[in-house]
mmCIF file of C-alpha atoms in Angstrom:
data_model
loop_
_atom_site.group_PDB
_atom_site.id
_atom_site.type_symbol
_atom_site.label_atom_id
_atom_site.label_comp_id
_atom_site.label_asym_id
_atom_site.label_seq_id
_atom_site.Cartn_x
_atom_site.Cartn_y
_atom_site.Cartn_z
ATOM 1 C CA MET N 1 115.452 114.562 97.624
ATOM 2 C CA GLU N 2 115.988 116.341 94.313
ATOM 3 C CA VAL N 3 112.678 114.915 93.043
ATOM 4 C CA LEU N 4 110.813 116.995 95.643
ATOM 5 C CA LEU N 5 112.495 120.296 94.736
ATOM 6 C CA PRO N 6 109.940 121.370 92.072
ATOM 7 C CA VAL N 7 107.155 121.330 94.664
ATOM 8 C CA PRO N 8 108.527 124.029 97.031
ATOM 9 C CA PHE N 9 109.775 125.962 93.999
ATOM 10 C CA ALA N 10 106.257 125.995 92.530
ATOM 11 C CA VAL N 11 104.794 127.055 95.892
ATOM 12 C CA PHE N 12 107.306 129.905 96.149
ATOM 13 C CA LEU N 13 106.454 130.981 92.594
ATOM 14 C CA LEU N 14 102.733 131.098 93.465
ATOM 15 C CA LEU N 15 103.439 133.121 96.618
ATOM 16 C CA TYR N 16 105.592 135.483 94.547
ATOM 17 C CA LYS N 17 102.847 135.910 91.940
ATOM 18 C CA GLU N 18 100.311 136.631 94.691
ATOM 19 C CA ARG N 19 102.685 139.233 96.220
ATOM 20 C CA LEU N 20 102.867 137.333 99.516
ATOM 21 C CA VAL N 21 106.682 137.276 99.744
ATOM 22 C CA PRO N 22 107.678 140.369 101.761
ATOM 23 C CA CYS N 23 111.249 140.646 100.455
ATOM 24 C CA CYS N 24 110.368 140.030 96.789
ATOM 25 C CA GLN N 25 107.556 142.166 95.414
ATOM 26 C CA SER N 26 106.278 141.240 91.957
ATOM 27 C CA SER N 27 105.337 143.937 89.443
ATOM 28 C CA SER N 28 102.875 141.644 87.639
ATOM 29 C CA PRO N 29 99.222 141.566 88.708
ATOM 30 C CA PRO N 30 98.198 138.784 91.125
ATOM 31 C CA LEU N 31 96.699 135.599 89.746
ATOM 32 C CA LEU N 32 93.449 136.036 91.675
ATOM 33 C CA PRO N 33 92.888 139.671 92.706
ATOM 34 C CA ALA N 34 89.461 138.984 94.213
ATOM 35 C CA ASP N 35 87.051 136.225 95.012
ATOM 36 C CA GLU N 36 84.810 136.860 92.032
ATOM 37 C CA LEU N 37 82.460 133.997 92.821
ATOM 38 C CA ALA N 38 81.783 135.339 96.309
ATOM 39 C CA LEU N 39 81.209 138.847 94.942
ATOM 40 C CA GLU N 40 78.739 137.582 92.346
ATOM 41 C CA THR N 41 76.874 135.511 94.924
ATOM 42 C CA ARG N 42 76.596 138.426 97.331
ATOM 43 C CA ALA N 43 75.486 140.768 94.555
ATOM 44 C CA ALA N 44 72.754 138.330 93.488
ATOM 45 C CA ASP N 45 71.498 137.934 97.047
ATOM 46 C CA LYS N 46 71.413 141.662 97.492
ATOM 47 C CA ASP N 47 69.460 142.222 94.262
ATOM 48 C CA ASP N 48 66.854 139.672 95.342
ATOM 49 C CA SER N 49 66.409 141.069 98.840
ATOM 50 C CA SER N 50 66.464 144.803 98.167
ATOM 51 C CA THR N 51 66.063 147.311 95.344
ATOM 52 C CA SER N 52 68.007 150.056 97.062
ATOM 53 C CA SER N 53 71.063 151.668 95.495
ATOM 54 C CA PRO N 54 74.014 149.279 95.373
ATOM 55 C CA LYS N 55 76.967 149.743 97.663
ATOM 56 C CA ILE N 56 80.543 149.344 96.600
ATOM 57 C CA GLN N 57 81.768 145.905 97.572
ATOM 58 C CA PRO N 58 85.271 145.803 99.032
ATOM 59 C CA GLU N 59 87.733 143.718 97.111
ATOM 60 C CA ILE N 60 88.241 140.314 98.686
ATOM 61 C CA GLY N 61 91.786 139.213 98.086
ATOM 62 C CA HIS N 62 94.184 136.951 99.850
ATOM 63 C CA GLY N 63 95.274 139.680 102.232
ATOM 64 C CA ASP N 64 98.089 139.049 104.639
ATOM 65 C CA ILE N 65 99.783 135.656 104.503
ATOM 66 C CA PHE N 66 99.137 135.296 108.253
ATOM 67 C CA GLY N 67 95.640 136.802 108.119
ATOM 68 C CA CYS N 68 93.956 133.532 109.091
ATOM 69 C CA CYS N 69 95.939 133.439 112.342
ATOM 70 C CA GLN N 70 94.660 136.755 113.706
ATOM 71 C CA SER N 71 93.119 136.439 117.153
ATOM 72 C CA LYS N 72 89.981 138.353 116.174
ATOM 73 C CA ASN N 73 88.985 135.495 113.863
ATOM 74 C CA PHE N 74 88.798 133.047 116.763
ATOM 75 C CA ARG N 75 86.701 134.908 119.311
ATOM 76 C CA GLY N 76 83.870 132.703 120.481
ATOM 77 C CA VAL N 77 85.225 129.591 118.790
ATOM 78 C CA PRO N 78 84.512 126.389 120.770
ATOM 79 C CA CYS N 79 87.434 124.417 122.180
ATOM 80 C CA SER N 80 86.555 121.499 119.921
ATOM 81 C CA TYR N 81 87.518 123.618 116.893
ATOM 82 C CA PHE N 82 91.127 123.881 118.071
ATOM 83 C CA ALA N 83 91.116 120.263 119.285
ATOM 84 C CA VAL N 84 90.188 119.008 115.803
ATOM 85 C CA HIS N 85 93.069 121.022 114.344
ATOM 86 C CA VAL N 86 95.572 119.660 116.875
ATOM 87 C CA THR N 87 94.497 115.997 116.730
ATOM 88 C CA GLY N 88 94.331 116.066 112.924
ATOM 89 C CA ALA N 89 97.839 117.529 112.757
ATOM 90 C CA LEU N 90 99.140 114.949 115.257
ATOM 91 C CA LEU N 91 97.541 112.119 113.289
ATOM 92 C CA LEU N 92 99.263 113.295 110.108
ATOM 93 C CA PHE N 93 102.450 113.861 112.115
ATOM 94 C CA MET N 94 102.494 110.134 112.866
ATOM 95 C CA THR N 95 101.315 108.724 109.528
ATOM 96 C CA ASP N 96 103.539 110.899 107.333
ATOM 97 C CA GLY N 97 106.369 110.345 109.808
ATOM 98 C CA ILE N 98 105.938 106.591 109.422
ATOM 99 C CA MET N 99 106.037 107.008 105.657
ATOM 100 C CA GLY N 100 109.310 108.941 105.845
ATOM 101 C CA GLU N 101 111.084 106.810 108.417
ATOM 102 C CA TYR N 102 110.056 103.479 106.880
ATOM 103 C CA SER N 103 111.169 104.395 103.377
ATOM 104 C CA GLY N 104 114.389 105.837 104.782
ATOM 105 C CA PHE N 105 115.462 102.928 106.997
ATOM 106 C CA VAL N 106 113.863 99.759 105.623
ATOM 107 C CA TYR N 107 116.953 99.116 103.498
ATOM 108 C CA SER N 108 119.255 99.459 106.517
ATOM 109 C CA TYR N 109 116.991 97.179 108.550
ATOM 110 C CA ALA N 110 116.924 94.495 105.831
ATOM 111 C CA VAL N 111 120.697 94.221 105.372
ATOM 112 C CA GLU N 112 121.365 93.915 109.111
ATOM 113 C CA GLU N 113 120.858 90.898 111.380
ATOM 114 C CA PRO N 114 118.709 88.826 111.689
ATOM 115 C CA LEU N 115 117.493 89.064 108.057
ATOM 116 C CA SER N 116 120.834 89.813 106.332
ATOM 117 C CA VAL N 117 119.184 90.415 102.965
ATOM 118 C CA GLY N 118 121.531 91.001 100.042
ATOM 119 C CA HIS N 119 122.164 94.608 99.158
ATOM 120 C CA LYS N 120 120.686 94.234 95.686
ATOM 121 C CA MET N 121 117.481 92.610 96.930
ATOM 122 C CA ALA N 122 117.158 95.048 99.838
ATOM 123 C CA GLY N 123 117.340 97.919 97.347
ATOM 124 C CA TYR N 124 113.976 96.809 95.936
ATOM 125 C CA LEU N 125 112.191 97.465 99.245
ATOM 126 C CA PRO N 126 111.962 101.298 99.018
ATOM 127 C CA SER N 127 110.856 100.988 95.374
ATOM 128 C CA LEU N 128 108.206 98.443 96.362
ATOM 129 C CA PHE N 129 107.025 100.722 99.171
ATOM 130 C CA TRP N 130 106.628 103.806 96.960
ATOM 131 C CA GLY N 131 105.182 101.748 94.131
ATOM 132 C CA PHE N 132 102.337 100.531 96.344
ATOM 133 C CA ILE N 133 101.837 104.061 97.658
ATOM 134 C CA THR N 134 101.298 105.194 94.069
ATOM 135 C CA MET N 135 98.979 102.282 93.338
ATOM 136 C CA GLY N 136 97.043 102.875 96.560
ATOM 137 C CA ARG N 137 96.466 106.526 95.682
ATOM 138 C CA LEU N 138 95.074 105.502 92.307
ATOM 139 C CA ILE N 139 92.810 102.907 93.917
ATOM 140 C CA SER N 140 91.599 105.370 96.564
ATOM 141 C CA ILE N 141 90.102 107.693 93.931
ATOM 142 C CA PRO N 142 87.143 105.431 92.994
ATOM 143 C CA VAL N 143 86.931 104.081 96.554
ATOM 144 C CA SER N 144 86.445 107.611 97.946
ATOM 145 C CA TYR N 145 83.205 107.920 95.966
ATOM 146 C CA ARG N 146 81.668 105.023 97.891
ATOM 147 C CA MET N 147 83.290 105.375 101.305
ATOM 148 C CA LYS N 148 83.281 108.174 103.867
ATOM 149 C CA PRO N 149 86.643 109.811 104.703
ATOM 150 C CA ALA N 150 86.355 108.775 108.365
ATOM 151 C CA THR N 151 85.987 105.133 107.328
ATOM 152 C CA MET N 152 88.960 105.355 104.995
ATOM 153 C CA VAL N 153 91.116 106.868 107.750
ATOM 154 C CA PHE N 154 90.050 104.083 110.133
ATOM 155 C CA ILE N 155 90.956 101.359 107.619
ATOM 156 C CA ASN N 156 94.311 102.989 106.898
ATOM 157 C CA VAL N 157 95.319 103.502 110.537
ATOM 158 C CA VAL N 158 94.231 100.034 111.640
ATOM 159 C CA GLY N 159 95.936 98.500 108.591
ATOM 160 C CA VAL N 160 99.225 100.216 109.441
ATOM 161 C CA LEU N 161 99.073 99.075 113.067
ATOM 162 C CA VAL N 162 98.199 95.463 112.191
ATOM 163 C CA THR N 163 100.949 95.343 109.549
ATOM 164 C CA PHE N 164 103.583 96.465 112.044
ATOM 165 C CA PHE N 165 102.377 93.861 114.553
ATOM 166 C CA LEU N 166 102.714 91.143 111.915
ATOM 167 C CA LEU N 167 106.142 92.423 110.915
ATOM 168 C CA LEU N 168 107.205 92.070 114.549
ATOM 169 C CA ILE N 169 105.775 88.550 114.780
ATOM 170 C CA PHE N 170 107.400 87.416 111.510
ATOM 171 C CA SER N 171 110.551 89.473 111.975
ATOM 172 C CA TYR N 172 112.737 86.568 110.747
ATOM 173 C CA SER N 173 110.847 86.161 107.458
ATOM 174 C CA VAL N 174 112.296 87.910 104.424
ATOM 175 C CA VAL N 175 109.180 87.110 102.382
ATOM 176 C CA PHE N 176 106.873 88.757 104.882
ATOM 177 C CA LEU N 177 109.141 91.810 104.995
ATOM 178 C CA PHE N 178 108.337 92.355 101.317
ATOM 179 C CA VAL N 179 104.648 91.599 101.888
ATOM 180 C CA GLY N 180 104.503 93.958 104.887
ATOM 181 C CA THR N 181 106.318 96.704 102.973
ATOM 182 C CA ALA N 182 103.740 96.516 100.183
ATOM 183 C CA SER N 183 100.904 96.455 102.735
ATOM 184 C CA LEU N 184 102.241 99.532 104.544
ATOM 185 C CA GLY N 185 102.540 101.444 101.288
ATOM 186 C CA LEU N 186 98.960 100.550 100.409
ATOM 187 C CA PHE N 187 97.519 101.660 103.753
ATOM 188 C CA LEU N 188 99.593 104.833 104.063
ATOM 189 C CA SER N 189 98.874 105.965 100.509
ATOM 190 C CA SER N 190 95.487 107.603 101.063
ATOM 191 C CA THR N 191 95.847 108.598 104.714
ATOM 192 C CA PHE N 192 96.799 112.231 104.086
ATOM 193 C CA PRO N 193 93.973 113.097 101.634
ATOM 194 C CA SER N 194 91.457 111.157 103.730
ATOM 195 C CA VAL N 195 92.361 113.045 106.917
ATOM 196 C CA LEU N 196 92.213 116.308 104.969
ATOM 197 C CA ALA N 197 88.738 115.450 103.633
ATOM 198 C CA TYR N 198 87.548 114.282 107.050
ATOM 199 C CA THR N 199 88.596 117.474 108.825
ATOM 200 C CA GLU N 200 87.014 119.470 105.998
ATOM 201 C CA ASP N 201 83.712 117.710 106.713
ATOM 202 C CA ILE N 202 84.039 118.634 110.393
ATOM 203 C CA LEU N 203 85.215 122.247 110.108
ATOM 204 C CA GLN N 204 84.039 123.376 106.664
ATOM 205 C CA TYR N 205 87.381 125.165 106.453
ATOM 206 C CA LYS N 206 89.027 127.029 103.609
ATOM 207 C CA GLY N 207 92.569 128.034 104.511
ATOM 208 C CA CYS N 208 94.020 128.047 108.005
ATOM 209 C CA ALA N 209 93.224 124.427 108.866
ATOM 210 C CA THR N 210 95.059 123.241 105.760
ATOM 211 C CA THR N 211 98.159 125.096 106.935
ATOM 212 C CA VAL N 212 98.035 123.386 110.337
ATOM 213 C CA LEU N 213 97.564 119.896 108.868
ATOM 214 C CA VAL N 214 100.249 120.225 106.194
ATOM 215 C CA THR N 215 102.691 121.654 108.731
ATOM 216 C CA GLY N 216 102.016 118.746 111.106
ATOM 217 C CA ALA N 217 102.603 116.221 108.327
ATOM 218 C CA GLY N 218 105.852 117.880 107.254
ATOM 219 C CA LEU N 219 107.172 118.072 110.796
ATOM 220 C CA GLY N 220 106.382 114.403 111.359
ATOM 221 C CA GLU N 221 108.250 113.347 108.240
ATOM 222 C CA MET N 222 111.274 115.318 109.432
ATOM 223 C CA VAL N 223 111.272 114.590 113.181
ATOM 224 C CA LEU N 224 110.461 110.862 113.152
ATOM 225 C CA GLN N 225 113.241 110.086 110.684
ATOM 226 C CA LEU N 226 115.733 111.821 112.956
ATOM 227 C CA LEU N 227 114.334 110.058 116.033
ATOM 228 C CA VAL N 228 114.283 106.585 114.501
ATOM 229 C CA GLY N 229 117.777 106.995 113.079
ATOM 230 C CA SER N 230 119.124 107.898 116.512
ATOM 231 C CA ILE N 231 117.347 104.949 118.161
ATOM 232 C CA ILE N 232 118.585 102.463 115.553
ATOM 233 C CA HIS N 233 122.123 103.750 116.030
ATOM 234 C CA ASP N 234 121.917 103.204 119.805
ATOM 235 C CA GLN N 235 119.654 100.147 120.153
ATOM 236 C CA GLY N 236 120.106 98.169 116.954
ATOM 237 C CA SER N 237 118.039 97.447 113.851
ATOM 238 C CA TYR N 238 115.245 95.566 115.661
ATOM 239 C CA SER N 239 114.094 98.839 117.222
ATOM 240 C CA PHE N 240 113.076 99.933 113.701
ATOM 241 C CA LEU N 241 109.924 97.784 113.838
ATOM 242 C CA VAL N 242 109.297 98.595 117.500
ATOM 243 C CA CYS N 243 109.310 102.320 116.720
ATOM 244 C CA GLY N 244 106.959 101.780 113.784
ATOM 245 C CA THR N 245 104.532 99.864 115.981
ATOM 246 C CA ILE N 246 104.580 102.596 118.635
ATOM 247 C CA PHE N 247 103.986 105.291 116.020
ATOM 248 C CA GLY N 248 101.138 103.269 114.508
ATOM 249 C CA ALA N 249 99.527 102.874 117.935
ATOM 250 C CA LEU N 250 99.845 106.615 118.578
ATOM 251 C CA ALA N 251 98.251 107.327 115.184
ATOM 252 C CA PHE N 252 95.295 105.126 116.136
ATOM 253 C CA ILE N 253 94.962 106.906 119.503
ATOM 254 C CA PHE N 254 94.954 110.310 117.793
ATOM 255 C CA TYR N 255 92.308 109.036 115.374
ATOM 256 C CA VAL N 256 90.101 108.034 118.321
ATOM 257 C CA PHE N 257 90.578 111.517 119.808
ATOM 258 C CA LEU N 258 89.666 113.042 116.452
ATOM 259 C CA LEU N 259 86.424 111.051 116.437
ATOM 260 C CA PHE N 260 85.717 112.184 119.994
ATOM 261 C CA PHE N 261 86.232 115.865 119.205
ATOM 262 C CA HIS N 262 84.133 115.462 116.065
ATOM 263 C CA ARG N 263 81.256 114.410 118.305
ATOM 264 C CA MET N 264 81.836 117.436 120.519
ATOM 265 C CA HIS N 265 82.105 119.959 117.693
ATOM 266 C CA PRO N 266 78.837 121.821 116.927
ATOM 267 C CA GLN N 267 77.521 121.038 113.478
ATOM 268 C CA PRO N 268 77.074 123.983 111.088
ATOM 269 C CA GLN N 269 73.678 124.872 109.716
ATOM 270 C CA SER N 270 72.934 123.922 106.145
ATOM 271 C CA ASP N 271 73.083 127.490 104.859
ATOM 272 C CA MET N 272 75.723 128.882 107.199
ATOM 273 C CA ASP N 273 79.420 128.192 107.717
ATOM 274 C CA LEU N 274 80.593 128.139 111.319
ATOM 275 C CA SER N 275 84.295 128.140 110.480
ATOM 276 C CA PRO N 276 86.320 131.274 111.187
ATOM 277 C CA ASP N 277 88.185 130.745 107.911
ATOM 278 C CA LYS N 278 85.161 131.796 105.839
ATOM 279 C CA SER N 279 83.160 134.999 105.786
ATOM 280 C CA PRO N 280 79.499 134.811 106.883
ATOM 281 C CA PRO N 281 76.738 135.305 104.313
ATOM 282 C CA MET N 282 75.372 138.784 103.635
ATOM 283 C CA GLY N 283 72.636 139.840 105.966
ATOM 284 C CA GLU N 284 73.602 137.269 108.598
ATOM 285 C CA PRO N 285 75.418 138.092 111.845
ATOM 286 C CA GLU N 286 79.050 137.097 111.911
ATOM 287 C CA LEU N 287 79.859 133.838 113.637
ATOM 288 C CA TYR N 288 83.181 133.151 115.354
ATOM 289 C CA GLN N 289 84.373 136.579 114.297
ATOM 290 C CA SER N 290 84.303 139.962 115.911
#
């Protein structure tokens, strides 16, 4: 757990620098006081379209930390917009939850009946799992250049489900436990960035959708570990694989729903962003905003 401490500390430091922590106000200037690129783009468009006297552009900063959640930003938004957020968050809830619960309880499962693996050998399983997660993330970088995010998510989710089915079938094989652990790490490695990229293709989002997806993933990693630990305590170690299979099946179902809502969601025009997380271009009527 101590390895993960620098991440929230760095996030808190960034929020403090941007003056987004209400109880701790920083005296130093924010890291990014305005969206300079957006201001330059708007100024260039205005110079091309009109020669009238320039107007003072309001400073575009980060604003309130909960500014993306204001109701006025979602007036006129289709239901599919919210459905994509919810199904994407639920998909990450399951996949990141599987990652947390498997790495947390695979050692306990291995040392119990019927496998009864030695404690020293069972200790290699979490290391093998995280090692293949690291390797899979490195492999996914060049693969993402040739494969669409939706295809990568499909391969990952189906791979996780098939691996859990095989682990159930060969539940008495110690060798396949190691093979299945490596396979799960490989398939789970790129699920989070692939889902993030896929939802970005659907929504063309900038801020609020990322919050929803990351929150869903974090909640899944917390809740599923607690749930699986309670079930193993009451039902025995075999329920560890049964829970993983159920979670993998639910992840696949949520992926199918995500595909369905992607079909329903209206596609943005080439020169216009339909997401409420971004401001409309100058001279164009606002979309999904009041």
